[in-house]
């Protein structure tokens, strides 16, 4: 049993991770300022005596150092996330994603924290032209005049920092690059495609596909992602390394739209919208994003395998319940 700090623990991935850590018998401290996280994400566990919820920002040095007190493991998930949010406010992205990570790493070393998980993102690969992406591949970030790349760039700096703290101070750092994590509790407000499609279809449509929908992604269930994180943190050979964490089953965005429609309401229409209208004139998308997860599988003997079909069924059932409880 360890005492774990989960920054961003009221968020979509953070709340699922908090539940998993509690189910494994750990004590969990959540630090979240509820900017994109939601208090009700923790409803199922909020009365657990091993859970402490702190309402505070990682950008507040006092809140951060208080939260780290007596902690054995840190799971650093708090960040400005979502392509839309990040493109709308690049200053906030950089301030939230870089300085607090540096501060937290320093506090971890000072407080003799044993393990540190840094949540990173497939965005660090940028516009990588390859079929599937390997952890040690070069990064292909776009120009600084296009705000989207501020997110991947800020997370790449976090990775440099975390790996440097491992090398210099022996901190037990593991970096996980998430690839399109989806599941119950994810909301569409920050641009994420699956909750947007499901919600639009359940409300009668249309489902809005940007550009021609030929963009390719791999969607992984949040339940499997949190299992991979917990296993990595329990595996010594994962220390000081970077891991892709995601599904390696590609699907185009148009196929995704068609699957969602087939499962919800076949009368719903697809509407194609150009990027310039959806985001802004200077928006750039990533055409194909598929991880190579061999390193993950070789290290923990597990990789996300839930099919898109099963994932969509789970999300649609959850969303139906939410909509029913609101009506
Ligand atoms: N997308 C879309 N309609 C939406 C939201 C997103 O067609 O309402 C597309 C988006 O252009 C991208 C893909 O879906 O190609 C995945 O978008 P998301 O923001 O979920 O994640 P990303 O992989 O871009 O980080």
JSON list of N, CA and C and ligand atoms in Angstrom, two decimals, residues 82-84 122-123 148 180 190-194 196-197 208-211 213 215-217 219 253 256 275 279 283 285-286 289, ligand 1:
[
{"chain": "A", "resi": 82, "resn": "UNK", "atom": "N", "xyz": [-6.69, 18.98, -24.67]},
{"chain": "A", "resi": 82, "resn": "UNK", "atom": "CA", "xyz": [-7.70, 19.12, -25.72]},
{"chain": "A", "resi": 82, "resn": "UNK", "atom": "C", "xyz": [-7.24, 20.13, -26.75]},
{"chain": "A", "resi": 83, "resn": "UNK", "atom": "N", "xyz": [-7.27, 19.69, -28.01]},
{"chain": "A", "resi": 83, "resn": "UNK", "atom": "CA", "xyz": [-6.75, 20.53, -29.10]},
{"chain": "A", "resi": 83, "resn": "UNK", "atom": "C", "xyz": [-7.46, 21.89, -29.15]},
{"chain": "A", "resi": 84, "resn": "UNK", "atom": "N", "xyz": [-8.76, 21.88, -28.90]},
{"chain": "A", "resi": 84, "resn": "UNK", "atom": "CA", "xyz": [-9.54, 23.11, -29.01]},
{"chain": "A", "resi": 84, "resn": "UNK", "atom": "C", "xyz": [-9.15, 24.09, -27.90]},
{"chain": "A", "resi": 122, "resn": "UNK", "atom": "N", "xyz": [0.48, 11.82, -27.39]},
{"chain": "A", "resi": 122, "resn": "UNK", "atom": "CA", "xyz": [0.92, 11.55, -28.77]},
{"chain": "A", "resi": 122, "resn": "UNK", "atom": "C", "xyz": [1.14, 12.84, -29.54]},
{"chain": "A", "resi": 123, "resn": "UNK", "atom": "N", "xyz": [0.63, 13.97, -29.03]},
{"chain": "A", "resi": 123, "resn": "UNK", "atom": "CA", "xyz": [0.85, 15.26, -29.70]},
{"chain": "A", "resi": 123, "resn": "UNK", "atom": "C", "xyz": [2.34, 15.60, -29.79]},
{"chain": "A", "resi": 148, "resn": "UNK", "atom": "N", "xyz": [-1.63, 25.14, -32.13]},
{"chain": "A", "resi": 148, "resn": "UNK", "atom": "CA", "xyz": [-1.83, 23.73, -31.79]},
{"chain": "A", "resi": 148, "resn": "UNK", "atom": "C", "xyz": [-0.55, 23.10, -31.24]},
{"chain": "A", "resi": 180, "resn": "UNK", "atom": "N", "xyz": [-5.33, 9.14, -27.91]},
{"chain": "A", "resi": 180, "resn": "UNK", "atom": "CA", "xyz": [-6.79, 9.17, -28.02]},
{"chain": "A", "resi": 180, "resn": "UNK", "atom": "C", "xyz": [-7.51, 8.23, -27.05]},
{"chain": "A", "resi": 190, "resn": "UNK", "atom": "N", "xyz": [-14.12, 20.13, -24.98]},
{"chain": "A", "resi": 190, "resn": "UNK", "atom": "CA", "xyz": [-12.75, 20.55, -25.31]},
{"chain": "A", "resi": 190, "resn": "UNK", "atom": "C", "xyz": [-12.32, 19.98, -26.65]},
{"chain": "A", "resi": 191, "resn": "UNK", "atom": "N", "xyz": [-13.27, 19.54, -27.45]},
{"chain": "A", "resi": 191, "resn": "UNK", "atom": "CA", "xyz": [-12.98, 19.16, -28.82]},
{"chain": "A", "resi": 191, "resn": "UNK", "atom": "C", "xyz": [-12.94, 17.67, -29.09]},
{"chain": "A", "resi": 192, "resn": "UNK", "atom": "N", "xyz": [-12.93, 16.83, -28.04]},
{"chain": "A", "resi": 192, "resn": "UNK", "atom": "CA", "xyz": [-12.72, 15.40, -28.27]},
{"chain": "A", "resi": 192, "resn": "UNK", "atom": "C", "xyz": [-13.84, 14.78, -29.11]},
{"chain": "A", "resi": 193, "resn": "UNK", "atom": "N", "xyz": [-13.39, 14.02, -30.11]},
{"chain": "A", "resi": 193, "resn": "UNK", "atom": "CA", "xyz": [-14.31, 13.63, -31.16]},
{"chain": "A", "resi": 193, "resn": "UNK", "atom": "C", "xyz": [-15.36, 12.59, -30.72]},
{"chain": "A", "resi": 194, "resn": "UNK", "atom": "N", "xyz": [-14.98, 11.58, -29.96]},
{"chain": "A", "resi": 194, "resn": "UNK", "atom": "CA", "xyz": [-15.94, 10.51, -29.65]},
{"chain": "A", "resi": 194, "resn": "UNK", "atom": "C", "xyz": [-17.13, 11.02, -28.83]},
{"chain": "A", "resi": 196, "resn": "UNK", "atom": "N", "xyz": [-18.28, 13.93, -28.71]},
{"chain": "A", "resi": 196, "resn": "UNK", "atom": "CA", "xyz": [-19.05, 14.87, -29.56]},
{"chain": "A", "resi": 196, "resn": "UNK", "atom": "C", "xyz": [-19.95, 14.10, -30.52]},
{"chain": "A", "resi": 197, "resn": "UNK", "atom": "N", "xyz": [-19.39, 13.07, -31.14]},
{"chain": "A", "resi": 197, "resn": "UNK", "atom": "CA", "xyz": [-20.20, 12.28, -32.08]},
{"chain": "A", "resi": 197, "resn": "UNK", "atom": "C", "xyz": [-21.35, 11.58, -31.36]},
{"chain": "A", "resi": 208, "resn": "UNK", "atom": "N", "xyz": [-20.85, 16.07, -36.88]},
{"chain": "A", "resi": 208, "resn": "UNK", "atom": "CA", "xyz": [-19.98, 16.98, -37.64]},
{"chain": "A", "resi": 208, "resn": "UNK", "atom": "C", "xyz": [-18.59, 16.38, -37.83]},
{"chain": "A", "resi": 209, "resn": "UNK", "atom": "N", "xyz": [-18.25, 16.07, -39.07]},
{"chain": "A", "resi": 209, "resn": "UNK", "atom": "CA", "xyz": [-16.93, 15.53, -39.40]},
{"chain": "A", "resi": 209, "resn": "UNK", "atom": "C", "xyz": [-16.10, 16.66, -40.01]},
{"chain": "A", "resi": 210, "resn": "UNK", "atom": "N", "xyz": [-14.92, 16.89, -39.48]},
{"chain": "A", "resi": 210, "resn": "UNK", "atom": "CA", "xyz": [-14.07, 17.94, -40.03]},
{"chain": "A", "resi": 210, "resn": "UNK", "atom": "C", "xyz": [-13.35, 17.43, -41.27]},
{"chain": "A", "resi": 211, "resn": "UNK", "atom": "N", "xyz": [-13.20, 18.33, -42.23]},
{"chain": "A", "resi": 211, "resn": "UNK", "atom": "CA", "xyz": [-12.55, 18.01, -43.49]},
{"chain": "A", "resi": 211, "resn": "UNK", "atom": "C", "xyz": [-13.30, 16.82, -44.15]},
{"chain": "A", "resi": 213, "resn": "UNK", "atom": "N", "xyz": [-12.89, 13.53, -43.30]},
{"chain": "A", "resi": 213, "resn": "UNK", "atom": "CA", "xyz": [-13.02, 12.38, -42.41]},
{"chain": "A", "resi": 213, "resn": "UNK", "atom": "C", "xyz": [-12.04, 11.26, -42.71]},
{"chain": "A", "resi": 215, "resn": "UNK", "atom": "N", "xyz": [-8.96, 11.34, -41.83]},
{"chain": "A", "resi": 215, "resn": "UNK", "atom": "CA", "xyz": [-7.96, 11.31, -40.75]},
{"chain": "A", "resi": 215, "resn": "UNK", "atom": "C", "xyz": [-8.08, 9.99, -39.99]},
{"chain": "A", "resi": 216, "resn": "UNK", "atom": "N", "xyz": [-6.94, 9.46, -39.55]},
{"chain": "A", "resi": 216, "resn": "UNK", "atom": "CA", "xyz": [-6.93, 8.15, -38.89]},
{"chain": "A", "resi": 216, "resn": "UNK", "atom": "C", "xyz": [-6.47, 8.29, -37.43]},
{"chain": "A", "resi": 217, "resn": "UNK", "atom": "N", "xyz": [-7.22, 7.62, -36.54]},
{"chain": "A", "resi": 217, "resn": "UNK", "atom": "CA", "xyz": [-6.85, 7.60, -35.13]},
{"chain": "A", "resi": 217, "resn": "UNK", "atom": "C", "xyz": [-7.06, 6.19, -34.58]},
{"chain": "A", "resi": 219, "resn": "UNK", "atom": "N", "xyz": [-8.51, 4.48, -30.95]},
{"chain": "A", "resi": 219, "resn": "UNK", "atom": "CA", "xyz": [-9.18, 4.87, -29.70]},
{"chain": "A", "resi": 219, "resn": "UNK", "atom": "C", "xyz": [-9.04, 3.76, -28.67]},
{"chain": "A", "resi": 253, "resn": "UNK", "atom": "N", "xyz": [-11.95, 8.79, -39.21]},
{"chain": "A", "resi": 253, "resn": "UNK", "atom": "CA", "xyz": [-12.97, 9.56, -38.49]},
{"chain": "A", "resi": 253, "resn": "UNK", "atom": "C", "xyz": [-14.35, 9.38, -39.14]},
{"chain": "A", "resi": 256, "resn": "UNK", "atom": "N", "xyz": [-15.62, 6.11, -37.97]},
{"chain": "A", "resi": 256, "resn": "UNK", "atom": "CA", "xyz": [-16.06, 6.30, -36.58]},
{"chain": "A", "resi": 256, "resn": "UNK", "atom": "C", "xyz": [-17.48, 6.90, -36.56]},
{"chain": "A", "resi": 275, "resn": "UNK", "atom": "N", "xyz": [-11.84, 22.62, -41.80]},
{"chain": "A", "resi": 275, "resn": "UNK", "atom": "CA", "xyz": [-11.08, 22.95, -40.58]},
{"chain": "A", "resi": 275, "resn": "UNK", "atom": "C", "xyz": [-11.15, 24.44, -40.25]},
{"chain": "A", "resi": 279, "resn": "UNK", "atom": "N", "xyz": [-12.05, 25.30, -36.49]},
{"chain": "A", "resi": 279, "resn": "UNK", "atom": "CA", "xyz": [-11.02, 25.85, -35.59]},
{"chain": "A", "resi": 279, "resn": "UNK", "atom": "C", "xyz": [-10.72, 27.28, -36.04]},
{"chain": "A", "resi": 283, "resn": "UNK", "atom": "N", "xyz": [-5.26, 26.47, -38.54]},
{"chain": "A", "resi": 283, "resn": "UNK", "atom": "CA", "xyz": [-5.28, 25.15, -37.89]},
{"chain": "A", "resi": 283, "resn": "UNK", "atom": "C", "xyz": [-4.65, 24.08, -38.78]},
{"chain": "A", "resi": 285, "resn": "UNK", "atom": "N", "xyz": [-4.20, 19.76, -38.87]},
{"chain": "A", "resi": 285, "resn": "UNK", "atom": "CA", "xyz": [-4.56, 18.50, -38.23]},
{"chain": "A", "resi": 285, "resn": "UNK", "atom": "C", "xyz": [-3.44, 17.48, -38.44]},
{"chain": "A", "resi": 286, "resn": "UNK", "atom": "N", "xyz": [-3.53, 16.40, -37.68]},
{"chain": "A", "resi": 286, "resn": "UNK", "atom": "CA", "xyz": [-2.62, 15.26, -37.86]},
{"chain": "A", "resi": 286, "resn": "UNK", "atom": "C", "xyz": [-3.39, 14.24, -38.68]},
{"chain": "A", "resi": 289, "resn": "UNK", "atom": "N", "xyz": [-2.48, 8.85, -36.98]},
{"chain": "A", "resi": 289, "resn": "UNK", "atom": "CA", "xyz": [-1.83, 8.71, -35.67]},
{"chain": "A", "resi": 289, "resn": "UNK", "atom": "C", "xyz": [-2.06, 7.30, -35.15]},
{"chain": "B", "resi": 1, "resn": "LIG", "atom": "N1", "xyz": [-12.98, 15.78, -35.28]},
{"chain": "B", "resi": 1, "resn": "LIG", "atom": "C1", "xyz": [-14.15, 15.82, -36.05]},
{"chain": "B", "resi": 1, "resn": "LIG", "atom": "N2", "xyz": [-15.28, 16.34, -35.47]},
{"chain": "B", "resi": 1, "resn": "LIG", "atom": "C2", "xyz": [-15.32, 16.82, -34.19]},
{"chain": "B", "resi": 1, "resn": "LIG", "atom": "C3", "xyz": [-14.14, 16.77, -33.42]},
{"chain": "B", "resi": 1, "resn": "LIG", "atom": "C4", "xyz": [-12.98, 16.26, -34.01]},
{"chain": "B", "resi": 1, "resn": "LIG", "atom": "O1", "xyz": [-14.16, 15.40, -37.21]},
{"chain": "B", "resi": 1, "resn": "LIG", "atom": "O2", "xyz": [-16.39, 17.27, -33.74]},
{"chain": "B", "resi": 1, "resn": "LIG", "atom": "C5", "xyz": [-11.75, 15.18, -35.85]},
{"chain": "B", "resi": 1, "resn": "LIG", "atom": "C6", "xyz": [-10.48, 16.04, -35.69]},
{"chain": "B", "resi": 1, "resn": "LIG", "atom": "O3", "xyz": [-10.32, 16.93, -36.77]},
{"chain": "B", "resi": 1, "resn": "LIG", "atom": "C7", "xyz": [-9.40, 14.97, -35.66]},
{"chain": "B", "resi": 1, "resn": "LIG", "atom": "C8", "xyz": [-10.09, 13.77, -35.03]},
{"chain": "B", "resi": 1, "resn": "LIG", "atom": "O4", "xyz": [-11.49, 14.00, -35.14]},
{"chain": "B", "resi": 1, "resn": "LIG", "atom": "O5", "xyz": [-8.98, 14.63, -36.96]},
{"chain": "B", "resi": 1, "resn": "LIG", "atom": "C9", "xyz": [-9.73, 13.56, -33.55]},
{"chain": "B", "resi": 1, "resn": "LIG", "atom": "O6", "xyz": [-9.94, 14.78, -32.87]},
{"chain": "B", "resi": 1, "resn": "LIG", "atom": "P1", "xyz": [-9.72, 14.94, -31.29]},
{"chain": "B", "resi": 1, "resn": "LIG", "atom": "O7", "xyz": [-9.79, 16.41, -31.00]},
{"chain": "B", "resi": 1, "resn": "LIG", "atom": "O8", "xyz": [-10.63, 14.02, -30.57]},
{"chain": "B", "resi": 1, "resn": "LIG", "atom": "O9", "xyz": [-8.26, 14.37, -31.03]},
{"chain": "B", "resi": 1, "resn": "LIG", "atom": "P2", "xyz": [-6.84, 14.63, -31.71]},
{"chain": "B", "resi": 1, "resn": "LIG", "atom": "O10", "xyz": [-6.47, 13.27, -32.22]},
{"chain": "B", "resi": 1, "resn": "LIG", "atom": "O11", "xyz": [-6.97, 15.62, -32.83]},
{"chain": "B", "resi": 1, "resn": "LIG", "atom": "O12", "xyz": [-5.98, 15.09, -30.61]}
]
